[in-house]
Amino acid sequence: MRWSLLSVLLLSLTTVGVLGQSLTADAYFAFETPIAKANLLANIGSDGSSAHGAEPGIVIASPSTSDPDYLYTWTRDSALVFQTLIDQFTLGQDDTLRPLVNSYVGAQTVLQHVSNPSGNITTGGLGEPKFNIDMTAFTGSWGRPQRDGPALRATALITWANYLISTGNTSYVTLSLWPVIQLDLDYVASNWNETTFDLWEEVSSSSFFTTAVQHRALRQGATFATTLGQTSSAATYSTQADNSYWNPSGYMTGNTGGGRSGKDANTVLTSIHTFDAAAGCDATTFQPCSDRALSSLLIYIRSFDIYTINNGLPANQGWATGRYAEDVYYGGNPWYLTTLAVAEQLYDALIVWNTQRTLNVTALSLPFFTNLVPGTTAGTYTSNSSTFAALTSAVKMYADSFVGVVERYTPADGALAEQFTRTEGTPTSARDLTWSYAALLTANNARNGVVPASWGAAGLVVPTVCRGSGGPTVPATFDVNATTVLGENIYVTGSVSALQNWSPSSALLLSSASYPIWSVTVNLPASTVIEYKYIRILNGEVTWESDPNRSFTTPASGSIVLIDAWR
């Protein structure tokens, strides 16, 4: 634990509210930002001082080689790190980064073609989550595939490509970048609705974070492909549906499987990594200031009243947050990057409110605002109102207080590990986590009002059910009451191709957002007799329902809801 001058400053200014928090955040970011940048660069091969043995452009997750061994390169983490660096270069913050970005492009071009346990370039290999730092395949047991990596890599490289086009370097983009981006986008377009391990590499189901970043990649990819004249690709990337993750209790569910509550940092990370200031407070794309994102954020934060280091902290001040309350990895602790992500979401929200000069409080977001300013009522407040000033000041103070939590548990040398213990706040797990440093840099940018390039989220309409093909179809909702154990999921399969023709290996995963009711909506052929069954899958073991097959006839039009109980 680091009791520095910054902590003393915070304690000495407790009577001045916002001022105290802001001064502490100012001082901490001034202290920590250069350390985070240097330590992040140290984790990139081949010149990074902590990345010995890594090929040029390869991001190591951490120099830690035991307890835990993180000396590997993850596609997801690397893309998020280089999105940070690409943003810094393209926004004029660091003009020295170009050679490093070029090295990343070269490394990813090679890695896409490395055969691995998930397959090769044409059979699913792009879904492989991690590789050895010499760019050979990691062949050990792991949670695979993880389908967020190709989407995030495509997004980072499209940002880079758009910058290069704006500076007249279209030929390089067409010849060198487009082939890499196209491979990733084609993979996403073909696999977006397939089962995946989540970003925590623990649950195989559907993941809100994965779905959202895939949606962004395809939408952004369609626009980019059109820019390059790749019209057939653009049409392919424009078609995507959305799985339903919203829990009626007021929060976005992190995963459809896994048997947990669904209150998960993956939703906060979704909000900041799909942030588009031009979209305002759009709830469809889960923008940081949307009522859904704010409601979900408050519920997520409050789930960490289980941490000893949060004991006695007021509800309107920052708490240490982790991946999810049920976490047991290394004892289930707060993470630096998740706590910083909360602050970043709030800073992003402030960017939009201050830009559009209005703030809308809905019935859904009202608990978030009354937690900060008691007596707030639903309504739209303009920037010349006292309520707007009070709410935005309170949100800024709230965001800074999460930075204050990170500051309190940052050691004197500024090194950021993966986690800090839930009882004492001592750094633990992997040391010098590259993602932790990237999270610090992006939170600082957001606090300073830096706006990343738009990805086209404004005005998007996301379909709520999967699209069918062929003759007339009707939406059929399958609802089954089924209790499960941790890691167990419920699927449905049946007698038509839309239900995967009785194949347990490709059966449709149901959402547990309203557990113990599992649900999925599928477009099925109209006026057709259909047989089906539910199955359970736990650790690869398939359990079928008892006989006989269930059966129904779809209507000629309209919709149908099937209400079942596991048997």
PDB file of C-alpha atoms in Angstrom, residues 247-455:
ATOM      1  CA  ASN A 247     -31.764  -8.162 -17.178  1.00  0.00           C
ATOM      2  CA  PRO A 248     -35.093  -6.583 -16.138  1.00  0.00           C
ATOM      3  CA  SER A 249     -33.530  -5.874 -12.733  1.00  0.00           C
ATOM      4  CA  GLY A 250     -31.684  -2.994 -14.382  1.00  0.00           C
ATOM      5  CA  TYR A 251     -28.324  -4.264 -15.559  1.00  0.00           C
ATOM      6  CA  MET A 252     -26.657  -5.788 -18.575  1.00  0.00           C
ATOM      7  CA  THR A 253     -25.746  -9.433 -18.081  1.00  0.00           C
ATOM      8  CA  GLY A 254     -22.092 -10.196 -18.771  1.00  0.00           C
ATOM      9  CA  ASN A 255     -22.549 -13.743 -20.057  1.00  0.00           C
ATOM     10  CA  THR A 256     -25.532 -15.890 -20.949  1.00  0.00           C
ATOM     11  CA  GLY A 257     -23.945 -18.901 -19.234  1.00  0.00           C
ATOM     12  CA  GLY A 258     -21.804 -19.654 -16.227  1.00  0.00           C
ATOM     13  CA  GLY A 259     -24.460 -19.708 -13.518  1.00  0.00           C
ATOM     14  CA  ARG A 260     -23.441 -16.338 -12.042  1.00  0.00           C
ATOM     15  CA  SER A 261     -25.475 -13.186 -11.431  1.00  0.00           C
ATOM     16  CA  GLY A 262     -24.160 -11.583 -14.617  1.00  0.00           C
ATOM     17  CA  LYS A 263     -22.981  -8.427 -12.797  1.00  0.00           C
ATOM     18  CA  ASP A 264     -19.622  -8.284 -14.499  1.00  0.00           C
ATOM     19  CA  ALA A 265     -16.904  -5.787 -15.395  1.00  0.00           C
ATOM     20  CA  ASN A 266     -17.221  -6.961 -18.970  1.00  0.00           C
ATOM     21  CA  THR A 267     -20.202  -4.603 -19.277  1.00  0.00           C
ATOM     22  CA  VAL A 268     -18.187  -1.586 -18.088  1.00  0.00           C
ATOM     23  CA  LEU A 269     -15.381  -2.500 -20.478  1.00  0.00           C
ATOM     24  CA  THR A 270     -17.958  -2.830 -23.251  1.00  0.00           C
ATOM     25  CA  SER A 271     -19.181   0.700 -22.646  1.00  0.00           C
ATOM     26  CA  ILE A 272     -15.732   2.300 -22.814  1.00  0.00           C
ATOM     27  CA  HIS A 273     -14.441   0.210 -25.721  1.00  0.00           C
ATOM     28  CA  THR A 274     -17.497   0.942 -27.865  1.00  0.00           C
ATOM     29  CA  PHE A 275     -17.630   4.616 -26.839  1.00  0.00           C
ATOM     30  CA  ASP A 276     -18.523   6.967 -29.668  1.00  0.00           C
ATOM     31  CA  ALA A 277     -19.138  10.554 -28.566  1.00  0.00           C
ATOM     32  CA  ALA A 278     -21.095  11.228 -31.755  1.00  0.00           C
ATOM     33  CA  ALA A 279     -23.720   8.708 -30.608  1.00  0.00           C
ATOM     34  CA  GLY A 280     -24.577  10.781 -27.536  1.00  0.00           C
ATOM     35  CA  CYS A 281     -26.279   8.786 -24.800  1.00  0.00           C
ATOM     36  CA  ASP A 282     -27.588   6.060 -27.082  1.00  0.00           C
ATOM     37  CA  ALA A 283     -28.768   3.010 -25.147  1.00  0.00           C
ATOM     38  CA  THR A 284     -28.827   0.713 -28.185  1.00  0.00           C
ATOM     39  CA  THR A 285     -25.034   0.778 -28.414  1.00  0.00           C
ATOM     40  CA  PHE A 286     -24.661   1.019 -24.609  1.00  0.00           C
ATOM     41  CA  GLN A 287     -22.963   4.396 -24.659  1.00  0.00           C
ATOM     42  CA  PRO A 288     -21.394   5.404 -21.304  1.00  0.00           C
ATOM     43  CA  CYS A 289     -23.997   8.088 -20.484  1.00  0.00           C
ATOM     44  CA  SER A 290     -27.032   6.032 -21.548  1.00  0.00           C
ATOM     45  CA  ASP A 291     -29.540   5.176 -18.863  1.00  0.00           C
ATOM     46  CA  ARG A 292     -28.887   1.461 -19.323  1.00  0.00           C
ATOM     47  CA  ALA A 293     -25.130   1.860 -18.952  1.00  0.00           C
ATOM     48  CA  LEU A 294     -25.456   4.049 -15.836  1.00  0.00           C
ATOM     49  CA  SER A 295     -28.005   1.769 -14.178  1.00  0.00           C
ATOM     50  CA  SER A 296     -25.863  -1.261 -14.948  1.00  0.00           C
ATOM     51  CA  LEU A 297     -22.753   0.498 -13.649  1.00  0.00           C
ATOM     52  CA  LEU A 298     -24.278   1.317 -10.253  1.00  0.00           C
ATOM     53  CA  ILE A 299     -25.516  -2.246  -9.751  1.00  0.00           C
ATOM     54  CA  TYR A 300     -22.106  -3.621 -10.746  1.00  0.00           C
ATOM     55  CA  ILE A 301     -20.286  -1.315  -8.288  1.00  0.00           C
ATOM     56  CA  ARG A 302     -22.604  -2.175  -5.405  1.00  0.00           C
ATOM     57  CA  SER A 303     -21.947  -5.886  -5.876  1.00  0.00           C
ATOM     58  CA  PHE A 304     -18.483  -5.319  -4.364  1.00  0.00           C
ATOM     59  CA  ASP A 305     -19.633  -4.563  -0.851  1.00  0.00           C
ATOM     60  CA  ILE A 306     -18.022  -7.965  -0.193  1.00  0.00           C
ATOM     61  CA  TYR A 307     -14.497  -6.475  -0.208  1.00  0.00           C
ATOM     62  CA  THR A 308     -13.048  -5.650   3.190  1.00  0.00           C
ATOM     63  CA  ILE A 309     -11.259  -2.597   1.792  1.00  0.00           C
ATOM     64  CA  ASN A 310     -14.658  -1.179   0.789  1.00  0.00           C
ATOM     65  CA  ASN A 311     -16.074  -1.503   4.305  1.00  0.00           C
ATOM     66  CA  GLY A 312     -17.335   1.782   5.679  1.00  0.00           C
ATOM     67  CA  LEU A 313     -16.982   3.691   2.414  1.00  0.00           C
ATOM     68  CA  PRO A 314     -20.019   5.840   1.577  1.00  0.00           C
ATOM     69  CA  ALA A 315     -22.120   4.737  -1.378  1.00  0.00           C
ATOM     70  CA  ASN A 316     -21.395   7.990  -3.196  1.00  0.00           C
ATOM     71  CA  GLN A 317     -17.623   7.455  -3.159  1.00  0.00           C
ATOM     72  CA  GLY A 318     -15.446   5.179  -5.230  1.00  0.00           C
ATOM     73  CA  TRP A 319     -15.090   1.518  -4.329  1.00  0.00           C
ATOM     74  CA  ALA A 320     -12.534  -1.014  -5.452  1.00  0.00           C
ATOM     75  CA  THR A 321     -14.111  -3.210  -8.129  1.00  0.00           C
ATOM     76  CA  GLY A 322     -13.161  -6.542  -9.631  1.00  0.00           C
ATOM     77  CA  ARG A 323     -14.270  -8.815 -12.418  1.00  0.00           C
ATOM     78  CA  TYR A 324     -17.440 -10.106 -10.707  1.00  0.00           C
ATOM     79  CA  ALA A 325     -18.491 -10.713  -7.123  1.00  0.00           C
ATOM     80  CA  GLU A 326     -18.359 -14.524  -7.389  1.00  0.00           C
ATOM     81  CA  ASP A 327     -14.716 -14.463  -8.554  1.00  0.00           C
ATOM     82  CA  VAL A 328     -12.335 -16.881  -6.810  1.00  0.00           C
ATOM     83  CA  TYR A 329      -9.212 -16.428  -8.981  1.00  0.00           C
ATOM     84  CA  TYR A 330      -6.373 -15.564  -6.560  1.00  0.00           C
ATOM     85  CA  GLY A 331      -9.044 -15.204  -3.908  1.00  0.00           C
ATOM     86  CA  GLY A 332     -11.323 -12.974  -5.955  1.00  0.00           C
ATOM     87  CA  ASN A 333      -9.849  -9.473  -5.726  1.00  0.00           C
ATOM     88  CA  PRO A 334     -10.225  -5.975  -7.105  1.00  0.00           C
ATOM     89  CA  TRP A 335      -8.400  -5.269 -10.358  1.00  0.00           C
ATOM     90  CA  TYR A 336      -6.668  -2.023 -11.246  1.00  0.00           C
ATOM     91  CA  LEU A 337      -8.049  -2.037 -14.777  1.00  0.00           C
ATOM     92  CA  THR A 338     -11.680  -2.636 -13.747  1.00  0.00           C
ATOM     93  CA  THR A 339     -11.601   0.121 -11.120  1.00  0.00           C
ATOM     94  CA  LEU A 340     -10.092   2.495 -13.669  1.00  0.00           C
ATOM     95  CA  ALA A 341     -12.718   1.420 -16.209  1.00  0.00           C
ATOM     96  CA  VAL A 342     -15.469   2.694 -13.902  1.00  0.00           C
ATOM     97  CA  ALA A 343     -13.777   6.091 -13.779  1.00  0.00           C
ATOM     98  CA  GLU A 344     -13.311   6.076 -17.547  1.00  0.00           C
ATOM     99  CA  GLN A 345     -16.980   5.350 -18.216  1.00  0.00           C
ATOM    100  CA  LEU A 346     -17.939   8.322 -16.052  1.00  0.00           C
ATOM    101  CA  TYR A 347     -15.384  10.595 -17.728  1.00  0.00           C
ATOM    102  CA  ASP A 348     -16.731   9.518 -21.132  1.00  0.00           C
ATOM    103  CA  ALA A 349     -20.248  10.359 -19.969  1.00  0.00           C
ATOM    104  CA  LEU A 350     -19.089  13.820 -18.921  1.00  0.00           C
ATOM    105  CA  ILE A 351     -17.557  14.405 -22.362  1.00  0.00           C
ATOM    106  CA  VAL A 352     -20.954  13.849 -23.981  1.00  0.00           C
ATOM    107  CA  TRP A 353     -23.014  15.812 -21.469  1.00  0.00           C
ATOM    108  CA  ASN A 354     -20.673  18.792 -21.671  1.00  0.00           C
ATOM    109  CA  THR A 355     -20.604  18.624 -25.486  1.00  0.00           C
ATOM    110  CA  GLN A 356     -24.354  18.364 -26.011  1.00  0.00           C
ATOM    111  CA  ARG A 357     -24.982  20.712 -23.059  1.00  0.00           C
ATOM    112  CA  THR A 358     -27.872  18.640 -21.776  1.00  0.00           C
ATOM    113  CA  LEU A 359     -28.261  15.757 -19.347  1.00  0.00           C
ATOM    114  CA  ASN A 360     -31.278  13.455 -19.331  1.00  0.00           C
ATOM    115  CA  VAL A 361     -32.300  11.616 -16.153  1.00  0.00           C
ATOM    116  CA  THR A 362     -34.735   8.776 -16.812  1.00  0.00           C
ATOM    117  CA  ALA A 363     -36.586   6.495 -14.443  1.00  0.00           C
ATOM    118  CA  LEU A 364     -33.947   3.863 -15.157  1.00  0.00           C
ATOM    119  CA  SER A 365     -30.922   6.083 -14.460  1.00  0.00           C
ATOM    120  CA  LEU A 366     -32.531   7.944 -11.557  1.00  0.00           C
ATOM    121  CA  PRO A 367     -31.021   5.662  -8.825  1.00  0.00           C
ATOM    122  CA  PHE A 368     -27.545   6.378 -10.218  1.00  0.00           C
ATOM    123  CA  PHE A 369     -28.060  10.136  -9.955  1.00  0.00           C
ATOM    124  CA  THR A 370     -29.855  10.149  -6.594  1.00  0.00           C
ATOM    125  CA  ASN A 371     -26.954   8.170  -5.151  1.00  0.00           C
ATOM    126  CA  LEU A 372     -24.808  11.222  -5.919  1.00  0.00           C
ATOM    127  CA  VAL A 373     -27.287  14.067  -5.527  1.00  0.00           C
ATOM    128  CA  PRO A 374     -30.242  13.111  -3.298  1.00  0.00           C
ATOM    129  CA  GLY A 375     -33.513  14.668  -4.365  1.00  0.00           C
ATOM    130  CA  THR A 376     -32.739  14.547  -8.092  1.00  0.00           C
ATOM    131  CA  THR A 377     -35.846  13.963 -10.179  1.00  0.00           C
ATOM    132  CA  ALA A 378     -36.273  12.586 -13.693  1.00  0.00           C
ATOM    133  CA  GLY A 379     -36.061  15.175 -16.428  1.00  0.00           C
ATOM    134  CA  THR A 380     -33.845  16.887 -18.983  1.00  0.00           C
ATOM    135  CA  TYR A 381     -31.440  19.492 -17.639  1.00  0.00           C
ATOM    136  CA  THR A 382     -29.621  22.052 -19.774  1.00  0.00           C
ATOM    137  CA  SER A 383     -26.130  23.295 -19.066  1.00  0.00           C
ATOM    138  CA  ASN A 384     -27.377  26.655 -17.762  1.00  0.00           C
ATOM    139  CA  SER A 385     -29.340  24.966 -14.962  1.00  0.00           C
ATOM    140  CA  SER A 386     -28.135  24.487 -11.411  1.00  0.00           C
ATOM    141  CA  THR A 387     -29.151  20.815 -11.582  1.00  0.00           C
ATOM    142  CA  PHE A 388     -26.883  20.193 -14.583  1.00  0.00           C
ATOM    143  CA  ALA A 389     -24.002  21.818 -12.730  1.00  0.00           C
ATOM    144  CA  ALA A 390     -24.668  19.850  -9.559  1.00  0.00           C
ATOM    145  CA  LEU A 391     -24.978  16.515 -11.338  1.00  0.00           C
ATOM    146  CA  THR A 392     -21.925  16.871 -13.571  1.00  0.00           C
ATOM    147  CA  SER A 393     -19.811  18.093 -10.638  1.00  0.00           C
ATOM    148  CA  ALA A 394     -20.950  15.125  -8.565  1.00  0.00           C
ATOM    149  CA  VAL A 395     -20.184  12.679 -11.381  1.00  0.00           C
ATOM    150  CA  LYS A 396     -16.710  14.191 -11.814  1.00  0.00           C
ATOM    151  CA  MET A 397     -16.089  13.831  -8.079  1.00  0.00           C
ATOM    152  CA  TYR A 398     -17.387  10.269  -8.186  1.00  0.00           C
ATOM    153  CA  ALA A 399     -15.122   9.358 -11.119  1.00  0.00           C
ATOM    154  CA  ASP A 400     -12.093  10.920  -9.427  1.00  0.00           C
ATOM    155  CA  SER A 401     -12.795   8.934  -6.268  1.00  0.00           C
ATOM    156  CA  PHE A 402     -12.306   5.664  -8.179  1.00  0.00           C
ATOM    157  CA  VAL A 403      -8.950   6.997  -9.329  1.00  0.00           C
ATOM    158  CA  GLY A 404      -8.318   7.753  -5.668  1.00  0.00           C
ATOM    159  CA  VAL A 405      -8.898   4.087  -4.839  1.00  0.00           C
ATOM    160  CA  VAL A 406      -6.311   3.045  -7.439  1.00  0.00           C
ATOM    161  CA  GLU A 407      -3.891   5.677  -6.131  1.00  0.00           C
ATOM    162  CA  ARG A 408      -4.228   4.407  -2.568  1.00  0.00           C
ATOM    163  CA  TYR A 409      -3.235   0.882  -3.592  1.00  0.00           C
ATOM    164  CA  THR A 410      -0.503   1.790  -6.077  1.00  0.00           C
ATOM    165  CA  PRO A 411       2.984   1.004  -4.686  1.00  0.00           C
ATOM    166  CA  ALA A 412       5.595   3.753  -4.405  1.00  0.00           C
ATOM    167  CA  ASP A 413       7.312   2.806  -7.676  1.00  0.00           C
ATOM    168  CA  GLY A 414       4.048   3.165  -9.629  1.00  0.00           C
ATOM    169  CA  ALA A 415       4.004  -0.467 -10.792  1.00  0.00           C
ATOM    170  CA  LEU A 416       0.502  -1.781 -11.544  1.00  0.00           C
ATOM    171  CA  ALA A 417      -0.111  -5.485 -11.119  1.00  0.00           C
ATOM    172  CA  GLU A 418      -3.245  -7.286 -12.240  1.00  0.00           C
ATOM    173  CA  GLN A 419      -4.997  -7.230  -8.858  1.00  0.00           C
ATOM    174  CA  PHE A 420      -4.802  -5.901  -5.306  1.00  0.00           C
ATOM    175  CA  THR A 421      -6.068  -7.935  -2.389  1.00  0.00           C
ATOM    176  CA  ARG A 422      -9.625  -7.489  -1.195  1.00  0.00           C
ATOM    177  CA  THR A 423      -8.600  -7.347   2.477  1.00  0.00           C
ATOM    178  CA  GLU A 424      -5.517  -5.101   2.530  1.00  0.00           C
ATOM    179  CA  GLY A 425      -5.071  -3.746  -0.985  1.00  0.00           C
ATOM    180  CA  THR A 426      -1.675  -5.371  -1.532  1.00  0.00           C
ATOM    181  CA  PRO A 427      -0.710  -5.897  -5.211  1.00  0.00           C
ATOM    182  CA  THR A 428      -1.091  -9.526  -6.213  1.00  0.00           C
ATOM    183  CA  SER A 429      -1.194 -11.903  -9.193  1.00  0.00           C
ATOM    184  CA  ALA A 430       0.750 -10.921 -12.338  1.00  0.00           C
ATOM    185  CA  ARG A 431       3.112  -7.963 -11.944  1.00  0.00           C
ATOM    186  CA  ASP A 432       3.341  -5.082 -14.424  1.00  0.00           C
ATOM    187  CA  LEU A 433       0.193  -6.072 -16.300  1.00  0.00           C
ATOM    188  CA  THR A 434       0.249  -4.337 -19.666  1.00  0.00           C
ATOM    189  CA  TRP A 435      -3.540  -3.980 -19.731  1.00  0.00           C
ATOM    190  CA  SER A 436      -3.443  -2.217 -16.349  1.00  0.00           C
ATOM    191  CA  TYR A 437      -1.098   0.398 -17.781  1.00  0.00           C
ATOM    192  CA  ALA A 438      -3.240   0.840 -20.899  1.00  0.00           C
ATOM    193  CA  ALA A 439      -6.305   1.321 -18.673  1.00  0.00           C
ATOM    194  CA  LEU A 440      -4.509   4.083 -16.768  1.00  0.00           C
ATOM    195  CA  LEU A 441      -3.614   5.876 -19.999  1.00  0.00           C
ATOM    196  CA  THR A 442      -7.114   5.697 -21.484  1.00  0.00           C
ATOM    197  CA  ALA A 443      -8.739   6.828 -18.231  1.00  0.00           C
ATOM    198  CA  ASN A 444      -6.402   9.822 -18.137  1.00  0.00           C
ATOM    199  CA  ASN A 445      -7.263  10.703 -21.733  1.00  0.00           C
ATOM    200  CA  ALA A 446     -10.977  10.485 -20.982  1.00  0.00           C
ATOM    201  CA  ARG A 447     -10.580  12.718 -17.931  1.00  0.00           C
ATOM    202  CA  ASN A 448      -8.808  15.260 -20.116  1.00  0.00           C
ATOM    203  CA  GLY A 449     -11.686  15.245 -22.599  1.00  0.00           C
ATOM    204  CA  VAL A 450      -9.798  13.461 -25.370  1.00  0.00           C
ATOM    205  CA  VAL A 451     -12.347  12.073 -27.837  1.00  0.00           C
ATOM    206  CA  PRO A 452     -11.387   9.006 -29.906  1.00  0.00           C
ATOM    207  CA  ALA A 453     -12.398   8.782 -33.565  1.00  0.00           C
ATOM    208  CA  SER A 454     -16.050   7.938 -34.201  1.00  0.00           C
ATOM    209  CA  TRP A 455     -16.812   4.406 -35.340  1.00  0.00           C
TER     210      TRP A 455
END
